[in-house]
Amino acid sequence: MTRGQDVEIDPAASILGLIDVQPTFMPGGGLPVPDGDRIVPPINRLMRHFAHAFATQDWHKPGHLSFASAHPGRSPYETIELPYGTQILWPDHGIAGTEEAMIHPDIDQTRIELVVRKGCRIELDSYSAFFENDHTTPTGLDGWLRQRGFRQLFLCGLATDFCVAWSAEDAARLGYDVTIVEDACRAIALPTAGGRTTMDEARDRLTVLGVRFAVSADLVTAR
């Protein structure tokens, strides 16, 4: 990751979004993202730039339909068709109420004003902070952000190519100015066709929508 152009933070309209910064997505968790634990110090440093933050948590009931274990004979990372579309089957993770589903204990939570729990419906997965995976069932985050006057979102967390990317995509379509802070994220990067990965595809999709990719050193507070 290298520095790009400066990205100005508007203190009156900006908020930092921590997407699924949970031990369940870190080494030793149910669905570990490579080096996922290494985002905790950068996020705590990043938090100093913002007066406001929100967080999301995957919060699944046991037997969730996105789990491979809920489909006898299926293995993690296979895909199936569910009523709302194609679903990647995941290892069991983010089980509601467990320690590994909590926000990582080393995260500075003093600026986190809202926690959105998603994937709570056993029959419906949820990557995005804004909508369940049927793309129509809202989480309520959009209304909260608008009522608070936030227009500029900076996103970090796990994983860049799934929950962070889907959140960024929905935010851009809803009219927010969106920046993904790459050094405070990590990707799963599953292989796809033509030697590409889910991260390559996510970057292409988001760039078309005007989502910026930056690193912490690019961020400057507007005067």
Coordinates of N, CA and C in Angstrom, one line a residue:
M1 N 0.8 -1.2 0.0 CA 0.0 0.0 0.0 C 0.9 1.2 0.0
T2 N 0.6 2.2 -0.9 CA 1.3 3.4 -1.0 C 0.4 4.6 -0.8
R3 N 1.0 5.7 -0.5 CA 0.2 6.9 -0.3 C -0.3 7.4 -1.6
G4 N -1.6 7.9 -1.6 CA -2.2 8.5 -2.8 C -2.4 10.0 -2.5
Q5 N -3.5 10.5 -3.1 CA -3.8 11.9 -2.8 C -4.4 12.1 -1.5
D6 N -4.3 13.3 -0.9 CA -4.9 13.5 0.4 C -6.4 13.4 0.3
V7 N -7.0 12.9 1.4 CA -8.5 12.8 1.5 C -8.9 13.6 2.7
E8 N -9.7 14.7 2.4 CA -10.1 15.5 3.5 C -11.2 15.0 4.3
I9 N -11.1 15.0 5.6 CA -12.2 14.6 6.6 C -12.9 15.9 7.0
D10 N -14.2 15.9 6.7 CA -15.1 17.0 7.2 C -15.5 16.7 8.6
P11 N -15.0 17.3 9.6 CA -15.4 17.0 11.0 C -16.9 17.0 11.3
A12 N -17.6 17.9 10.6 CA -19.0 18.0 10.9 C -19.9 16.9 10.2
A13 N -19.3 16.3 9.2 CA -20.2 15.4 8.4 C -19.6 14.0 8.2
S14 N -18.4 13.7 8.9 CA -17.8 12.4 8.7 C -17.9 11.5 9.9
I15 N -17.9 10.2 9.6 CA -17.9 9.2 10.6 C -17.1 8.0 10.2
L16 N -16.5 7.3 11.1 CA -15.7 6.1 10.9 C -16.6 4.9 11.1
G17 N -16.6 3.9 10.2 CA -17.4 2.7 10.3 C -16.4 1.5 10.5
L18 N -16.6 0.8 11.6 CA -15.8 -0.4 11.9 C -16.6 -1.6 11.6
I19 N -16.3 -2.2 10.5 CA -17.1 -3.3 10.0 C -16.5 -4.7 10.5
D20 N -17.3 -5.3 11.4 CA -17.0 -6.7 11.8 C -15.6 -6.8 12.4
V21 N -15.2 -5.9 13.2 CA -13.9 -6.1 13.9 C -14.0 -7.0 15.1
Q22 N -14.2 -8.3 14.8 CA -14.5 -9.3 15.8 C -13.5 -10.4 15.8
P23 N -13.2 -11.0 16.9 CA -12.2 -12.1 16.9 C -12.6 -13.3 16.0
T24 N -13.9 -13.4 15.8 CA -14.4 -14.5 14.9 C -13.7 -14.5 13.5
F25 N -13.3 -13.3 13.1 CA -12.7 -13.1 11.8 C -11.2 -13.0 11.9
M26 N -10.6 -13.3 13.0 CA -9.2 -13.2 13.2 C -8.6 -14.5 13.5
P27 N -7.2 -14.7 13.4 CA -6.6 -16.0 13.7 C -7.2 -16.6 15.0
G28 N -7.6 -17.9 14.9 CA -8.2 -18.6 16.0 C -9.7 -18.5 16.0
G29 N -10.3 -17.7 15.2 CA -11.7 -17.5 15.1 C -12.4 -18.5 14.2
G30 N -13.7 -18.5 14.1 CA -14.4 -19.4 13.2 C -14.2 -19.2 11.8
L31 N -14.0 -18.0 11.3 CA -13.8 -17.6 9.9 C -12.6 -16.7 9.8
P32 N -11.4 -17.2 10.1 CA -10.2 -16.3 10.2 C -9.8 -15.6 8.8
V33 N -9.7 -14.3 8.8 CA -9.2 -13.6 7.6 C -7.7 -13.5 7.8
P34 N -6.9 -13.8 6.8 CA -5.4 -13.7 7.0 C -5.0 -12.4 7.6
D35 N -4.2 -12.4 8.6 CA -3.7 -11.2 9.3 C -4.8 -10.3 9.8
G36 N -6.0 -10.8 10.0 CA -7.1 -10.0 10.5 C -6.8 -9.3 11.8
D37 N -6.0 -9.9 12.7 CA -5.8 -9.2 13.9 C -4.9 -8.0 13.8
R38 N -4.2 -7.9 12.7 CA -3.2 -6.8 12.5 C -3.9 -5.4 12.2
I39 N -5.2 -5.4 12.1 CA -5.9 -4.2 11.8 C -6.2 -3.4 13.1
V40 N -6.1 -4.1 14.3 CA -6.6 -3.4 15.5 C -5.7 -2.2 15.8
P41 N -4.4 -2.2 15.8 CA -3.6 -1.0 16.1 C -3.9 0.1 15.1
P42 N -3.9 -0.2 13.7 CA -4.2 0.9 12.8 C -5.6 1.5 13.0
I43 N -6.6 0.7 13.4 CA -7.9 1.3 13.7 C -7.9 2.2 14.9
N44 N -7.2 1.8 15.9 CA -7.1 2.7 17.1 C -6.4 4.0 16.8
R45 N -5.4 4.0 15.9 CA -4.8 5.2 15.5 C -5.7 6.0 14.6
L46 N -6.4 5.3 13.7 CA -7.3 6.0 12.8 C -8.5 6.7 13.6
M47 N -8.9 6.1 14.7 CA -10.0 6.6 15.5 C -9.7 8.1 16.0
R48 N -8.4 8.4 16.1 CA -8.1 9.8 16.6 C -8.5 10.9 15.7
H49 N -8.7 10.5 14.4 CA -9.1 11.5 13.4 C -10.6 11.8 13.4
F50 N -11.4 11.1 14.2 CA -12.8 11.2 14.1 C -13.4 11.4 15.5
A51 N -14.5 12.3 15.5 CA -15.2 12.5 16.7 C -16.3 11.4 16.8
H52 N -16.7 10.8 15.7 CA -17.8 9.8 15.7 C -17.5 8.5 15.0
A53 N -18.0 7.4 15.5 CA -17.8 6.1 14.8 C -19.0 5.3 15.1
F54 N -19.2 4.3 14.2 CA -20.2 3.2 14.4 C -19.5 1.9 14.2
A55 N -20.1 0.8 14.6 CA -19.5 -0.5 14.4 C -20.6 -1.5 14.0
T56 N -20.2 -2.6 13.3 CA -21.1 -3.6 13.0 C -20.6 -4.9 13.6
Q57 N -21.5 -5.9 13.8 CA -21.1 -7.2 14.3 C -21.9 -8.2 13.5
D58 N -21.3 -9.3 13.0 CA -22.0 -10.4 12.6 C -22.6 -11.1 13.8
W59 N -23.8 -11.4 13.8 CA -24.5 -11.9 15.0 C -25.5 -13.0 14.6
H60 N -24.9 -14.2 14.4 CA -25.7 -15.3 13.8 C -26.2 -16.2 14.9
K61 N -27.4 -16.8 14.7 CA -27.9 -17.8 15.5 C -27.3 -19.2 15.1
P62 N -27.1 -20.1 16.0 CA -26.6 -21.4 15.6 C -27.5 -22.0 14.5
G63 N -26.9 -22.7 13.6 CA -27.6 -23.3 12.5 C -28.0 -22.3 11.4
H64 N -27.3 -21.2 11.3 CA -27.6 -20.2 10.3 C -27.5 -20.8 8.9
L65 N -28.4 -20.4 8.0 CA -28.3 -21.0 6.6 C -27.1 -20.7 5.8
S66 N -26.3 -19.7 6.3 CA -25.1 -19.4 5.6 C -23.9 -20.3 6.0
F67 N -24.2 -21.2 7.0 CA -23.1 -22.1 7.5 C -23.1 -23.4 6.7
A68 N -22.0 -23.8 6.3 CA -21.9 -25.1 5.6 C -22.5 -26.2 6.5
S69 N -22.3 -26.1 7.8 CA -22.8 -27.1 8.7 C -24.3 -27.3 8.7
A70 N -25.0 -26.3 8.2 CA -26.5 -26.4 8.1 C -26.9 -27.1 6.9
H71 N -26.0 -27.6 6.1 CA -26.3 -28.2 4.8 C -25.5 -29.5 4.7
P72 N -26.1 -30.6 5.2 CA -25.4 -31.9 5.2 C -24.7 -32.2 3.8
G73 N -23.5 -32.6 3.9 CA -22.8 -33.0 2.6 C -22.1 -31.8 2.0
R74 N -22.3 -30.6 2.5 CA -21.7 -29.4 1.9 C -20.4 -29.0 2.7
S75 N -19.5 -28.3 2.0 CA -18.3 -27.9 2.7 C -18.2 -26.4 2.6
P76 N -17.4 -25.8 3.6 CA -17.2 -24.4 3.5 C -16.6 -23.9 2.2
Y77 N -17.1 -22.8 1.8 CA -16.7 -22.1 0.5 C -17.3 -22.6 -0.7
E78 N -18.2 -23.7 -0.6 CA -19.0 -24.0 -1.7 C -20.1 -23.0 -1.8
T79 N -20.8 -22.9 -3.0 CA -22.0 -22.0 -3.1 C -23.2 -22.8 -3.3
I80 N -24.3 -22.3 -2.9 CA -25.7 -22.8 -3.1 C -26.6 -21.7 -3.5
E81 N -27.8 -22.0 -4.0 CA -28.8 -21.1 -4.3 C -29.8 -21.0 -3.2
L82 N -30.1 -19.9 -2.6 CA -31.1 -19.7 -1.6 C -32.1 -18.7 -2.2
P83 N -33.3 -18.5 -1.6 CA -34.3 -17.7 -2.1 C -33.8 -16.3 -2.5
Y84 N -32.8 -15.7 -1.8 CA -32.4 -14.4 -2.1 C -31.1 -14.4 -3.0
G85 N -30.7 -15.5 -3.5 CA -29.6 -15.5 -4.4 C -28.5 -16.5 -4.1
T86 N -27.3 -16.4 -4.7 CA -26.2 -17.3 -4.5 C -25.6 -17.0 -3.1
Q87 N -25.3 -18.0 -2.4 CA -24.8 -17.9 -1.1 C -23.5 -18.7 -0.9
I88 N -22.4 -18.1 -0.6 CA -21.2 -18.8 -0.2 C -21.5 -19.5 1.2
L89 N -21.1 -20.7 1.3 CA -21.3 -21.4 2.6 C -20.0 -21.2 3.4
W90 N -20.2 -20.7 4.6 CA -19.1 -20.3 5.5 C -18.9 -21.3 6.6
P91 N -17.7 -21.4 7.2 CA -17.6 -22.1 8.5 C -18.5 -21.3 9.6
D92 N -18.9 -22.1 10.6 CA -19.6 -21.4 11.7 C -18.8 -20.3 12.2
H93 N -19.5 -19.1 12.4 CA -18.7 -17.9 12.9 C -19.8 -16.9 13.4
G94 N -19.3 -16.0 14.2 CA -20.1 -14.9 14.7 C -21.3 -15.3 15.4
I95 N -21.2 -16.3 16.2 CA -22.4 -16.9 16.9 C -22.8 -15.9 18.0
A96 N -24.1 -15.4 18.0 CA -24.6 -14.4 18.9 C -24.3 -14.8 20.3
G97 N -23.7 -13.8 21.1 CA -23.5 -13.9 22.5 C -22.2 -14.5 22.9
T98 N -21.4 -15.0 21.9 CA -20.1 -15.6 22.2 C -19.0 -14.6 22.3
E99 N -17.9 -14.9 22.9 CA -16.8 -14.0 23.1 C -16.3 -13.6 21.7
E100 N -16.2 -14.6 20.8 CA -15.5 -14.2 19.5 C -16.4 -13.4 18.6
A101 N -17.7 -13.2 19.0 CA -18.6 -12.4 18.2 C -18.6 -10.9 18.7
M102 N -18.0 -10.7 19.9 CA -17.9 -9.3 20.4 C -16.9 -8.5 19.6
I103 N -17.1 -7.2 19.7 CA -16.0 -6.3 19.2 C -14.7 -6.6 19.9
H104 N -13.6 -6.6 19.1 CA -12.3 -7.0 19.7 C -12.0 -6.2 20.9
P105 N -11.6 -6.9 22.0 CA -11.5 -6.2 23.3 C -10.5 -5.1 23.3
D106 N -9.5 -5.1 22.4 CA -8.5 -4.1 22.3 C -8.9 -2.8 21.5
I107 N -10.0 -2.9 20.9 CA -10.5 -1.7 20.1 C -10.9 -0.6 21.1
D108 N -10.5 0.6 20.8 CA -10.9 1.8 21.6 C -12.3 2.1 21.2
Q109 N -13.3 1.9 22.1 CA -14.7 2.1 21.7 C -15.3 3.4 22.2
T110 N -14.5 4.3 22.6 CA -15.0 5.5 23.2 C -15.8 6.4 22.2
R111 N -15.5 6.3 20.9 CA -16.2 7.1 19.9 C -17.3 6.3 19.2
I112 N -17.5 5.1 19.5 CA -18.5 4.3 18.9 C -19.8 4.6 19.5
E113 N -20.7 5.2 18.7 CA -22.0 5.7 19.1 C -23.2 4.7 18.8
L114 N -22.9 3.8 17.8 CA -24.0 2.9 17.4 C -23.3 1.6 17.0
V115 N -23.9 0.5 17.4 CA -23.5 -0.9 17.0 C -24.7 -1.5 16.3
V116 N -24.4 -1.9 15.0 CA -25.5 -2.6 14.2 C -25.1 -4.1 14.2
R117 N -26.0 -4.9 14.6 CA -25.9 -6.3 14.5 C -26.6 -6.9 13.3
K118 N -25.9 -7.7 12.5 CA -26.5 -8.1 11.2 C -26.4 -9.6 11.1
G119 N -27.2 -10.1 10.2 CA -27.2 -11.6 10.0 C -28.0 -12.3 11.1
C120 N -28.9 -11.5 11.8 CA -29.6 -12.1 12.9 C -30.7 -13.0 12.5
R121 N -31.2 -12.9 11.3 CA -32.3 -13.8 10.8 C -31.6 -15.1 10.3
I122 N -32.1 -16.2 10.8 CA -31.4 -17.5 10.6 C -31.5 -17.9 9.1
E123 N -32.5 -17.3 8.4 CA -32.7 -17.7 7.0 C -32.1 -16.7 6.0
L124 N -31.4 -15.7 6.4 CA -30.9 -14.6 5.6 C -29.6 -14.1 6.0
D125 N -28.6 -14.2 5.1 CA -27.3 -13.7 5.5 C -27.2 -12.2 5.3
S126 N -26.2 -11.5 5.9 CA -26.0 -10.1 5.7 C -24.6 -9.7 5.8
Y127 N -24.1 -9.2 4.7 CA -22.7 -8.7 4.6 C -22.7 -7.2 4.9
S128 N -23.6 -6.5 4.2 CA -23.6 -5.0 4.2 C -24.0 -4.5 5.6
A129 N -23.5 -3.3 5.9 CA -24.0 -2.6 7.1 C -25.4 -2.0 6.9
F130 N -25.8 -1.9 5.6 CA -27.0 -1.2 5.3 C -28.2 -2.1 5.0
F131 N -27.9 -3.3 4.3 CA -29.0 -4.2 3.9 C -28.6 -5.6 4.1
E132 N -29.6 -6.4 4.4 CA -29.4 -7.9 4.3 C -29.1 -8.3 2.9
N133 N -28.7 -9.6 2.7 CA -28.3 -10.0 1.4 C -29.4 -10.2 0.4
D134 N -30.6 -9.9 0.8 CA -31.7 -9.8 -0.2 C -31.7 -8.4 -0.9
H135 N -30.9 -7.5 -0.4 CA -30.7 -6.2 -0.9 C -31.9 -5.3 -0.7
T136 N -32.9 -5.7 0.1 CA -34.1 -4.9 0.3 C -34.4 -4.7 1.8
T137 N -34.0 -5.7 2.7 CA -34.3 -5.6 4.1 C -33.2 -4.7 4.8
P138 N -33.6 -3.5 5.3 CA -32.7 -2.6 5.8 C -32.3 -2.9 7.2
T139 N -31.0 -2.5 7.6 CA -30.6 -2.6 9.0 C -31.0 -1.4 9.8
G140 N -31.3 -0.3 9.2 CA -31.6 0.9 9.9 C -30.5 1.9 10.0
L141 N -29.3 1.5 9.5 CA -28.1 2.4 9.6 C -28.3 3.6 8.8
D142 N -28.9 3.5 7.6 CA -29.0 4.7 6.7 C -29.8 5.8 7.4
G143 N -30.9 5.4 8.0 CA -31.8 6.4 8.7 C -31.1 7.1 9.8
W144 N -30.3 6.3 10.6 CA -29.5 6.9 11.7 C -28.5 7.9 11.2
L145 N -27.8 7.5 10.2 CA -26.7 8.4 9.7 C -27.3 9.7 9.1
R146 N -28.4 9.6 8.4 CA -29.1 10.8 7.8 C -29.6 11.7 8.9
Q147 N -30.2 11.1 10.0 CA -30.8 11.9 11.0 C -29.6 12.6 11.8
R148 N -28.5 12.0 11.8 CA -27.3 12.6 12.5 C -26.5 13.6 11.6
G149 N -26.9 13.6 10.3 CA -26.2 14.5 9.4 C -24.9 14.1 8.8
F150 N -24.6 12.8 8.9 CA -23.3 12.3 8.4 C -23.5 12.0 6.9
R151 N -22.5 12.5 6.1 CA -22.5 12.3 4.6 C -21.3 11.7 4.1
Q152 N -20.2 11.7 4.9 CA -18.9 11.2 4.5 C -18.5 10.0 5.4
L153 N -18.4 8.8 4.8 CA -18.1 7.6 5.5 C -16.7 7.1 5.2
F154 N -16.0 6.7 6.2 CA -14.7 6.1 6.1 C -14.9 4.7 6.7
L155 N -14.6 3.7 5.9 CA -14.8 2.3 6.4 C -13.5 1.5 6.6
C156 N -13.5 0.7 7.6 CA -12.4 -0.2 7.9 C -12.9 -1.5 8.4
G157 N -12.1 -2.5 8.5 CA -12.6 -3.8 9.1 C -12.4 -5.0 8.3
L158 N -13.2 -6.0 8.5 CA -13.1 -7.3 7.9 C -14.4 -7.8 7.3
A159 N -14.3 -8.4 6.1 CA -13.2 -8.5 5.3 C -13.4 -7.5 4.1
T160 N -12.3 -7.0 3.6 CA -12.4 -5.9 2.6 C -13.3 -6.3 1.4
D161 N -13.1 -7.5 1.0 CA -13.8 -7.9 -0.2 C -15.3 -8.5 0.0
F162 N -15.7 -8.5 1.2 CA -17.0 -9.0 1.5 C -17.8 -7.9 2.3
C163 N -17.8 -8.0 3.6 CA -18.6 -7.1 4.4 C -18.2 -5.6 4.2
V164 N -16.9 -5.3 4.1 CA -16.5 -3.9 3.9 C -17.0 -3.4 2.5
A165 N -16.7 -4.3 1.5 CA -17.0 -3.9 0.1 C -18.6 -3.8 -0.1
W166 N -19.3 -4.7 0.5 CA -20.8 -4.6 0.3 C -21.3 -3.4 1.0
S167 N -20.8 -3.0 2.2 CA -21.2 -1.8 2.9 C -20.8 -0.6 2.1
A168 N -19.6 -0.6 1.5 CA -19.2 0.6 0.7 C -20.1 0.7 -0.5
E169 N -20.4 -0.4 -1.2 CA -21.3 -0.3 -2.4 C -22.6 0.2 -2.1
D170 N -23.3 -0.3 -1.0 CA -24.6 0.2 -0.6 C -24.5 1.7 -0.2
A171 N -23.5 2.1 0.5 CA -23.4 3.5 0.9 C -23.2 4.4 -0.3
A172 N -22.4 4.0 -1.3 CA -22.3 4.8 -2.5 C -23.6 4.9 -3.2
R173 N -24.3 3.8 -3.4 CA -25.6 3.9 -4.1 C -26.6 4.7 -3.3
L174 N -26.5 4.8 -2.0 CA -27.4 5.6 -1.2 C -26.9 7.1 -1.2
G175 N -25.8 7.4 -1.8 CA -25.4 8.8 -2.0 C -24.4 9.3 -1.0
Y176 N -23.8 8.4 -0.3 CA -22.7 8.9 0.6 C -21.4 9.0 -0.1
D177 N -20.5 9.8 0.4 CA -19.1 9.9 0.0 C -18.3 8.8 0.8
V178 N -17.7 7.9 0.1 CA -17.2 6.7 0.8 C -15.7 6.5 0.5
T179 N -15.0 6.3 1.6 CA -13.5 5.9 1.5 C -13.3 4.7 2.3
I180 N -12.6 3.7 1.7 CA -12.1 2.5 2.4 C -10.7 2.7 2.8
V181 N -10.4 2.6 4.0 CA -9.0 2.8 4.5 C -8.3 1.4 4.5
E182 N -7.5 1.2 3.5 CA -7.0 -0.1 3.3 C -6.1 -0.7 4.3
D183 N -5.2 0.1 4.9 CA -4.3 -0.4 5.9 C -5.0 -0.8 7.2
A184 N -6.3 -0.5 7.3 CA -7.1 -0.9 8.5 C -8.2 -1.9 8.1
C185 N -7.9 -2.6 7.0 CA -8.7 -3.7 6.5 C -7.8 -4.9 6.1
R186 N -8.4 -6.1 6.0 CA -7.8 -7.2 5.4 C -8.9 -8.0 4.6
A187 N -8.4 -8.6 3.5 CA -9.3 -9.3 2.6 C -9.2 -10.9 2.7
I188 N -10.3 -11.6 2.4 CA -10.2 -13.0 2.3 C -9.6 -13.4 1.0
A189 N -9.9 -12.7 -0.1 CA -9.3 -12.9 -1.5 C -9.5 -14.4 -1.9
L190 N -10.8 -14.8 -2.0 CA -11.0 -16.1 -2.6 C -10.8 -16.1 -4.1
P191 N -10.2 -17.2 -4.7 CA -10.0 -17.2 -6.1 C -11.3 -17.2 -6.9
T192 N -11.2 -16.5 -8.0 CA -12.3 -16.5 -9.0 C -11.8 -16.8 -10.4
A193 N -12.6 -16.6 -11.4 CA -12.2 -16.9 -12.7 C -11.1 -16.1 -13.2
G194 N -10.3 -16.7 -14.1 CA -9.2 -16.0 -14.8 C -8.1 -15.5 -13.9
G195 N -7.8 -16.3 -12.9 CA -6.7 -16.0 -12.0 C -7.0 -14.8 -11.1
R196 N -8.2 -14.3 -11.0 CA -8.5 -13.1 -10.2 C -9.0 -13.6 -8.8
T197 N -9.3 -12.6 -8.0 CA -9.8 -12.9 -6.7 C -11.0 -12.1 -6.4
T198 N -11.7 -12.4 -5.3 CA -12.8 -11.6 -4.9 C -12.4 -10.2 -4.5
M199 N -11.2 -10.0 -4.1 CA -10.7 -8.6 -3.8 C -10.6 -7.8 -5.1
D200 N -10.0 -8.5 -6.2 CA -9.9 -7.8 -7.5 C -11.3 -7.4 -8.0
E201 N -12.2 -8.3 -7.9 CA -13.6 -8.0 -8.4 C -14.2 -6.9 -7.5
A202 N -14.0 -6.9 -6.2 CA -14.6 -5.9 -5.4 C -14.0 -4.5 -5.7
R203 N -12.7 -4.4 -5.9 CA -12.1 -3.1 -6.2 C -12.6 -2.6 -7.5
D204 N -12.8 -3.4 -8.5 CA -13.3 -2.9 -9.8 C -14.7 -2.4 -9.6
R205 N -15.5 -3.2 -8.9 CA -16.9 -2.8 -8.8 C -17.1 -1.5 -8.0
L206 N -16.3 -1.3 -7.0 CA -16.4 -0.1 -6.1 C -15.8 1.1 -6.8
T207 N -14.7 0.9 -7.6 CA -14.1 2.1 -8.3 C -15.1 2.7 -9.2
V208 N -15.8 1.9 -9.9 CA -16.9 2.4 -10.9 C -17.9 3.2 -10.1
L209 N -18.2 2.9 -8.9 CA -19.2 3.6 -8.1 C -18.6 4.9 -7.4
G210 N -17.3 5.1 -7.6 CA -16.7 6.3 -7.0 C -16.2 6.1 -5.6
V211 N -16.1 4.9 -5.1 CA -15.5 4.6 -3.8 C -14.0 4.8 -3.9
R212 N -13.5 5.6 -2.9 CA -12.0 5.8 -2.9 C -11.4 4.7 -2.0
F213 N -10.2 4.4 -2.4 CA -9.3 3.5 -1.6 C -8.1 4.4 -1.1
A214 N -7.9 4.5 0.2 CA -6.8 5.3 0.7 C -6.1 4.6 1.8
V215 N -5.1 5.1 2.3 CA -4.4 4.6 3.5 C -4.5 5.7 4.6
S216 N -4.3 5.3 5.8 CA -4.4 6.3 6.9 C -3.6 7.6 6.7
A217 N -2.4 7.4 6.2 CA -1.6 8.6 6.0 C -2.1 9.6 5.0
D218 N -3.1 9.2 4.2 CA -3.7 10.1 3.2 C -4.7 11.0 3.8
L219 N -5.2 10.7 5.1 CA -6.3 11.4 5.6 C -5.9 12.7 6.3
V220 N -6.5 13.8 6.0 CA -6.2 15.1 6.6 C -7.5 15.7 7.0
T221 N -7.5 16.4 8.1 CA -8.8 17.0 8.6 C -8.9 18.4 8.0
A222 N -10.1 18.6 7.4 CA -10.3 19.9 6.8 C -10.3 21.0 7.9
R223 N -9.8 22.1 7.6 CA -9.8 23.3 8.5 C -11.0 24.1 8.4

